[in-house]
GROMACS .gro file of C-alpha atoms in nm:
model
  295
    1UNK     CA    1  11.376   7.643  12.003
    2UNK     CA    2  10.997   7.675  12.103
    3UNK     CA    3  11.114   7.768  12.444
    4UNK     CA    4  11.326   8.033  12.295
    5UNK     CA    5  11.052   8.203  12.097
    6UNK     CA    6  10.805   8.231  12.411
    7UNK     CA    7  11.082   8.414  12.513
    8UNK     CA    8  11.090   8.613  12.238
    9UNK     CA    9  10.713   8.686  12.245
   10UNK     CA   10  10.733   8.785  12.580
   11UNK     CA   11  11.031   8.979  12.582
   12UNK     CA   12  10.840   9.221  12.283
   13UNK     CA   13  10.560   9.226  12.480
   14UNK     CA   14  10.749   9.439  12.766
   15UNK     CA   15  10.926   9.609  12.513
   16UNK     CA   16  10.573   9.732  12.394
   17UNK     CA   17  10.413   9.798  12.688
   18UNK     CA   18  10.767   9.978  12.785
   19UNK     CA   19  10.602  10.145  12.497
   20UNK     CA   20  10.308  10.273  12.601
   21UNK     CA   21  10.532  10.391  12.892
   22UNK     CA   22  10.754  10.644  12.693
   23UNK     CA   23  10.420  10.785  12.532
   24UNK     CA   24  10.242  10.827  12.873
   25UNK     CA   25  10.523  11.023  13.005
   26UNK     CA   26  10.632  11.238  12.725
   27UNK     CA   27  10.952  11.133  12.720
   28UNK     CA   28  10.932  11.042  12.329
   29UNK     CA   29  11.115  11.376  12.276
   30UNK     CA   30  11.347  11.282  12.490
   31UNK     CA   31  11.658  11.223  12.235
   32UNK     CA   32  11.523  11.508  12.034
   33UNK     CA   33  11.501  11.490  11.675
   34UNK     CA   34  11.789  11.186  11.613
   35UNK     CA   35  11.744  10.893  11.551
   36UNK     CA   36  11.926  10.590  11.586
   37UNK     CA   37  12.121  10.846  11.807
   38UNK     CA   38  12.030  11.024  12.099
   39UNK     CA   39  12.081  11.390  12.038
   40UNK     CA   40  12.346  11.302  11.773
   41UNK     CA   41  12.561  11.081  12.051
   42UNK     CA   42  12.567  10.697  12.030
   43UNK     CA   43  12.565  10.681  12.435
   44UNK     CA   44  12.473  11.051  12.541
   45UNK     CA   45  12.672  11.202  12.870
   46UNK     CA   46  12.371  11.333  13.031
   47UNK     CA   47  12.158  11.041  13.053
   48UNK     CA   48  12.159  11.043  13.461
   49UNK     CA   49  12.038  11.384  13.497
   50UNK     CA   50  11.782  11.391  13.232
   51UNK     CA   51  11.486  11.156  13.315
   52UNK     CA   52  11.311  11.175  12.972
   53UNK     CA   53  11.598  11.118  12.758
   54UNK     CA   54  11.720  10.812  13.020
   55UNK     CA   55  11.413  10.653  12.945
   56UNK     CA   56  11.362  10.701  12.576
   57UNK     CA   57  11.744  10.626  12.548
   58UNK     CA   58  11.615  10.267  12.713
   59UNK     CA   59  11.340  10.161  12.527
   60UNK     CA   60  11.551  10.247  12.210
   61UNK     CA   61  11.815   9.989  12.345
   62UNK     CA   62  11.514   9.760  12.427
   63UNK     CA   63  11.346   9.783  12.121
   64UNK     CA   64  11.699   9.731  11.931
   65UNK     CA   65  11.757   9.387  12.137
   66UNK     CA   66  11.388   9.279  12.039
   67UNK     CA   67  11.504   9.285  11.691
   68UNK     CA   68  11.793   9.136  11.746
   69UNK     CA   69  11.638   8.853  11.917
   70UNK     CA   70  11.378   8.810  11.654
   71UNK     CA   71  11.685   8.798  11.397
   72UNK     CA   72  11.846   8.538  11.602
   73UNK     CA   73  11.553   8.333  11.636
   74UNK     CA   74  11.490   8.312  11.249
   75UNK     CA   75  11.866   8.170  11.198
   76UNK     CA   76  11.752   7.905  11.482
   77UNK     CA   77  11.431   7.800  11.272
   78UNK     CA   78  11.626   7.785  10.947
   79UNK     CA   79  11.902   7.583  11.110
   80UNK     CA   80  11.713   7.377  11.373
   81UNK     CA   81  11.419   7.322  11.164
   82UNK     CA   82  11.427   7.303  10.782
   83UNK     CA   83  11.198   7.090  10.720
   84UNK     CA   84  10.913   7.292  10.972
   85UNK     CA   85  10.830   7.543  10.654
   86UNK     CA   86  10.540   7.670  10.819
   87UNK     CA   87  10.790   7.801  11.148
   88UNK     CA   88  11.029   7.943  10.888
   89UNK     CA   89  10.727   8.131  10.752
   90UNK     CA   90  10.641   8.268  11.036
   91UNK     CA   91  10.948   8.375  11.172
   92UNK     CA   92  11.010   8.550  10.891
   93UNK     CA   93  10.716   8.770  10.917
   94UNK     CA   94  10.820   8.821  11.230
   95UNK     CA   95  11.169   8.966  11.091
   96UNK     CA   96  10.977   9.161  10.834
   97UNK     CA   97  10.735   9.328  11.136
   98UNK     CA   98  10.983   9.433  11.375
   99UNK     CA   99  11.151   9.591  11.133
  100UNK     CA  100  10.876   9.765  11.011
  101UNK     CA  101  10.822   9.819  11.373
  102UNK     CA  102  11.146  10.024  11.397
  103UNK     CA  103  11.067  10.228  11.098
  104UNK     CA  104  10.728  10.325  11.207
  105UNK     CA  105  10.856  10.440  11.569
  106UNK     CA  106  11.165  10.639  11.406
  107UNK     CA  107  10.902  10.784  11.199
  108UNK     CA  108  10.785  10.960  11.535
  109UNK     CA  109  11.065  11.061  11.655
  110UNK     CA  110  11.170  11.221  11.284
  111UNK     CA  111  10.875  11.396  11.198
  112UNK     CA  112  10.809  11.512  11.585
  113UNK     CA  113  10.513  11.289  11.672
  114UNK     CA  114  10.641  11.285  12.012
  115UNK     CA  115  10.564  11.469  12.359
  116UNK     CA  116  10.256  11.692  12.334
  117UNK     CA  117  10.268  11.713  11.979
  118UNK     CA  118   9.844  11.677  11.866
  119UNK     CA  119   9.876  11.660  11.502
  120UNK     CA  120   9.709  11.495  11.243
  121UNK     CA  121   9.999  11.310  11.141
  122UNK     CA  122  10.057  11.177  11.497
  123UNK     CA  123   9.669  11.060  11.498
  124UNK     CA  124   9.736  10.843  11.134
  125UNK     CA  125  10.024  10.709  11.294
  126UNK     CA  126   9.908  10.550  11.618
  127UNK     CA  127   9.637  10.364  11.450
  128UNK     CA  128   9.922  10.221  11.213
  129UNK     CA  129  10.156  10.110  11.460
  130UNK     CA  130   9.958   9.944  11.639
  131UNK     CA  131   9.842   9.743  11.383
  132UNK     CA  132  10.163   9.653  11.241
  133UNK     CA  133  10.211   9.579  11.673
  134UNK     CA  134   9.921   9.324  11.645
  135UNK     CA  135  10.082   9.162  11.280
  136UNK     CA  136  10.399   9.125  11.493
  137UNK     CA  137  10.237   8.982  11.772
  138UNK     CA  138  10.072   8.770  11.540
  139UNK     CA  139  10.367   8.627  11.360
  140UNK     CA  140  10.519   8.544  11.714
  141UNK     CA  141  10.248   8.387  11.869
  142UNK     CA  142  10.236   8.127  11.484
  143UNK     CA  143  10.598   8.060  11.519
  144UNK     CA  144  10.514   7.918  11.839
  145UNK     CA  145  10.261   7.749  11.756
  146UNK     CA  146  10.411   7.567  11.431
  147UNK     CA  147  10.714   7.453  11.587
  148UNK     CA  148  10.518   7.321  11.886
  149UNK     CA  149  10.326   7.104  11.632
  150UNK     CA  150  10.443   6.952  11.304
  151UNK     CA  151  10.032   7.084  11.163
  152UNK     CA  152  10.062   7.423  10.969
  153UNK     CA  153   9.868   7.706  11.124
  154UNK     CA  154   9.595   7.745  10.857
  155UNK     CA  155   9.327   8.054  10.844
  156UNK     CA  156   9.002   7.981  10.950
  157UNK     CA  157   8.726   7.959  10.648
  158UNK     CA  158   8.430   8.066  10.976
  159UNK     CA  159   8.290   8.424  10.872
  160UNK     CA  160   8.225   8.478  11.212
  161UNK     CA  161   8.525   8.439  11.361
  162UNK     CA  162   8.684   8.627  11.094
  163UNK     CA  163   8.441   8.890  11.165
  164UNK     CA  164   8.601   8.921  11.529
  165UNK     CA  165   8.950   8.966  11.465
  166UNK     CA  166   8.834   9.256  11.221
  167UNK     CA  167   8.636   9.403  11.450
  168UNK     CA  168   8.881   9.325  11.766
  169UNK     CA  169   9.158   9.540  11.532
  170UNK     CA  170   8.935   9.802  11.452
  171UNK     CA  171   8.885   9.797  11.847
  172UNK     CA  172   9.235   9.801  11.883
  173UNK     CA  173   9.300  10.106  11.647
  174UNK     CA  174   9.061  10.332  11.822
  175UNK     CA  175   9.190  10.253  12.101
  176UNK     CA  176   9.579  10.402  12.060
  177UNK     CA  177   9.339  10.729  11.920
  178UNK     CA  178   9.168  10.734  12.307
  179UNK     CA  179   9.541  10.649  12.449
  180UNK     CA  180   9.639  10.930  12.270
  181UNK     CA  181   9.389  11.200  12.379
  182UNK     CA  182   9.420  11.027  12.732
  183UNK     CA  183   9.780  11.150  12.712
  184UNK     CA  184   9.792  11.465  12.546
  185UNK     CA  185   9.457  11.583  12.816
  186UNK     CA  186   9.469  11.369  13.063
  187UNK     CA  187   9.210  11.333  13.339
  188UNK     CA  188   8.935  11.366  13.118
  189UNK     CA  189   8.640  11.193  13.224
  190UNK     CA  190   8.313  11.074  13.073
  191UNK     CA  191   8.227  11.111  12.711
  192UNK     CA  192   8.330  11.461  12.586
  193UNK     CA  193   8.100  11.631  12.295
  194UNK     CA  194   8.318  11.954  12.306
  195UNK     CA  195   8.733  12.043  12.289
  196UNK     CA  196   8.990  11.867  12.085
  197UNK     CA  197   8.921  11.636  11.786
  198UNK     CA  198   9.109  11.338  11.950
  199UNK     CA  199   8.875  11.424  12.301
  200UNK     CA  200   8.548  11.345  12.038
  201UNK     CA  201   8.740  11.059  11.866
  202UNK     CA  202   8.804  10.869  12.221
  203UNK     CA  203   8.409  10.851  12.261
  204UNK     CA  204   8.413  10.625  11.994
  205UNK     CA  205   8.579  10.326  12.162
  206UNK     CA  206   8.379  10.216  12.401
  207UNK     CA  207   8.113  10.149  12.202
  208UNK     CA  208   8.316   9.945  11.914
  209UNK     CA  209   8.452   9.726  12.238
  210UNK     CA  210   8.120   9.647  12.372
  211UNK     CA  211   8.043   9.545  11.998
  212UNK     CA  212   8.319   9.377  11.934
  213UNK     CA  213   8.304   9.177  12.293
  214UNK     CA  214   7.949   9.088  12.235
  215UNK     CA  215   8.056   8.937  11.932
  216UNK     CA  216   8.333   8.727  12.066
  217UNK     CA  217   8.141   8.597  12.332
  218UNK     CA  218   7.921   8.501  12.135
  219UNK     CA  219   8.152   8.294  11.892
  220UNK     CA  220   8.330   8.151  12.142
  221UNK     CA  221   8.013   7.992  12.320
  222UNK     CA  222   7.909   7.890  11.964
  223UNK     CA  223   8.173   7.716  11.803
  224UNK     CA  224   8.355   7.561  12.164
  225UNK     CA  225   8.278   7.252  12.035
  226UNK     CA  226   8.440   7.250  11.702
  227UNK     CA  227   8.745   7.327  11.840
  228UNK     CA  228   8.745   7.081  12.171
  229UNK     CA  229   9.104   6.980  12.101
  230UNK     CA  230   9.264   7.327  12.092
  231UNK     CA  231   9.429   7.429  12.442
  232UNK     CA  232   9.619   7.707  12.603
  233UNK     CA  233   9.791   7.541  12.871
  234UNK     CA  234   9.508   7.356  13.059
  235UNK     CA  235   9.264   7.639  12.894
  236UNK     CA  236   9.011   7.523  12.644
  237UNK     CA  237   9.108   7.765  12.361
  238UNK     CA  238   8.744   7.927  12.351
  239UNK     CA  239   8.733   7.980  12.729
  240UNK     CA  240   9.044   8.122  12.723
  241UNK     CA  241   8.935   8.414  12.426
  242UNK     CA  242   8.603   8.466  12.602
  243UNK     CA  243   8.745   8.509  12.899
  244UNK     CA  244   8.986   8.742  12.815
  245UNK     CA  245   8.746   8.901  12.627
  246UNK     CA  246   8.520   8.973  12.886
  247UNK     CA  247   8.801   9.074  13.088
  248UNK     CA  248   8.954   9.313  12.866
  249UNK     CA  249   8.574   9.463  12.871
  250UNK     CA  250   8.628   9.498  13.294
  251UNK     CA  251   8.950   9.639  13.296
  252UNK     CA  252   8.830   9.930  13.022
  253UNK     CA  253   8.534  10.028  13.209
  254UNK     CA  254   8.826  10.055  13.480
  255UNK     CA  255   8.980  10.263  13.292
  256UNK     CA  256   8.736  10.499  13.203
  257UNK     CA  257   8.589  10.546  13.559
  258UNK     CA  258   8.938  10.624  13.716
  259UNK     CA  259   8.997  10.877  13.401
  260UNK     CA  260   9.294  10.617  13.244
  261UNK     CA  261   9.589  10.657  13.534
  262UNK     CA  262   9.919  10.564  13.352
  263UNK     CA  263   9.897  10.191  13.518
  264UNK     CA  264   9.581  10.161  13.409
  265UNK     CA  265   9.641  10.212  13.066
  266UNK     CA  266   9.928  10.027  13.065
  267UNK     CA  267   9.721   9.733  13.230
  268UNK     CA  268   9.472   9.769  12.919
  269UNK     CA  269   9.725   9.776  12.686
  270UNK     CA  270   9.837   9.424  12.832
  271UNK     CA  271   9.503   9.312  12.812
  272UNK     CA  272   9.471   9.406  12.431
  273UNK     CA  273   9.798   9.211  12.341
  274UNK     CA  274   9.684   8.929  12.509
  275UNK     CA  275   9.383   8.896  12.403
  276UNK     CA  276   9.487   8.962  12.046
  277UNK     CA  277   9.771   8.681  12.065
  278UNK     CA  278   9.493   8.394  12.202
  279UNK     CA  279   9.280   8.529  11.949
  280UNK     CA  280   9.574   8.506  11.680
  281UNK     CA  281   9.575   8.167  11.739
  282UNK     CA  282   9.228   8.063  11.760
  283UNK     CA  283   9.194   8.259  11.387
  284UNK     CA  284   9.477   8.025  11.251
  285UNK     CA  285   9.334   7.687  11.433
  286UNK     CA  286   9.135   7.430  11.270
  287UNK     CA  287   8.788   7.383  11.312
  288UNK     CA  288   8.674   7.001  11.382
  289UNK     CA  289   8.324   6.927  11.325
  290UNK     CA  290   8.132   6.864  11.678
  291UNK     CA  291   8.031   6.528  11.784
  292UNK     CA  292   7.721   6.388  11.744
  293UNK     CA  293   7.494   6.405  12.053
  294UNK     CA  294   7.437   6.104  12.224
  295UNK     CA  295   7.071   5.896  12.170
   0.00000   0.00000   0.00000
């Protein structure tokens, strides 16, 4: 069963990046105004010839086997495991936010937050979803955890680290606002003081990353010893946030210089879901107190 929910977690990862992918394109519109349908068909005739609706048409499929995946592995955890309570939790959470997942991207589609559209409504909405995208994320990354260990994934008392996964989905927020003027005026460079409210609102990112990275490095370096028994793979759990962090910090000054290409963003993107998943984990791992040095 633990197999089958990395699956899962990595499965909705594509499906979100495949994401990012519709919105880059403008091919949100591509079904028009329907939704669970495509222009009022189940399977539309015209899929072939029409290259936006083909590929919002896809991602809808996608996003509908995500769910049903997630569905499927909460009857596994109930039946497989009934005694692992804290796996049960968590896969239901992650039931409740890929629904909720579905309902905020129909939302788009049904009140025209889609293509080119730059409305206010459109800017409330990224922010939102991709929070609710991190909760998901979240929920998947626990079940793993708890049924790869019979220990409950517990919240971590340490203000500090705390502090970071705030800050990291504050980060996180701001940055689907700068996605969002990257797509709607693309090849915009530098930090812009003049044009289109979501133009002023990307300057804002940068700066909250460098904050928020500065923090996490920080933590990380701080408190590695208190958590000397947590892994990733052969990664000492810190390492592996710091490192990420720091690279999520190269990849958006990569970004910005070549003016956020699709790939690119889609490459950040990737970066922010990972990072947020190893940090997910490291917020819900116990803290051991260090060893004494040595005389």
């Amino acid at each position: 069963m633990r197999k089958y929910a990395v699956f899962v977690l990595i499965y909705t990862l594509v499906v979100i990046l495949f994401g990012a992918y519709v919105r880059i394109s403008g091919s949100g519109a591509g079904c028009g105004e329907h939704w669970p349908t495509c222009d009022g068909e189940v399977v539309p005739g015209d899929l072939i010839k029409n290259h936006a609706k083909t590929i919002e048409y896809t991602h809808r499929l996608t996003s509908g086997l995500s769910g049903l995946f997630v569905l499927a592995l909460v009857l596994g955890v109930m039946r497989g495991r009934p005694q692992n309570q804290p796996a049960r939790r968590w896969a239901l959470f992650s039931l409740l936010f890929i629904i909720s997942e579905g309902l905020l991207g129909a939302s788009l589609v049904l009140f025209r937050w889609v293509g080119m559209d730059a409305s206010i409504g459109r800017g409330l909405m990224m922010p939102l979803h991709l929070g609710n995208t991190y909760l998901l994320l979240t929920a998947l990354a626990l079940t793993v955890k708890a049924l790869a260990t019979e220990a409950a994934p517990r919240l971590t008392r340490n203000r500090a680290i705390l502090i970071g996964a705030a800050l990291l989905l504050i980060t996180g927020m701001f940055g689907a606002i700068a996605a969002l003027g990257d797509t709607l005026f693309p090849g915009t460079k530098g930090i812009v003081t003049e044009g289109h409210t979501y133009l002023k609102l990307r300057n804002i990112h940068p700066f909250i990353a460098v904050l928020t990275i500065g923090h996490i490095l920080a933590v990380a370096v701080r408190r590695r010893d208190e958590y000397n028994a947590e892994t990733i793979g052969r990664w000492h759990l810190c390492d592996a946030v710091a490192f990420l962090a720091a690279l999520q910090g190269i990849i958006g000054i990569a970004n910005i210089v070549l003016s956020a290409p699709a790939y690119m963003q889609i490459v950040h993107l990737l970066g922010s879901d990972i990072l947020w998943i190893t940090y997910s984990i490291w917020l819900f791992s116990a803290a051991r107190p260090p060893e004494p040095a040595a005389v």
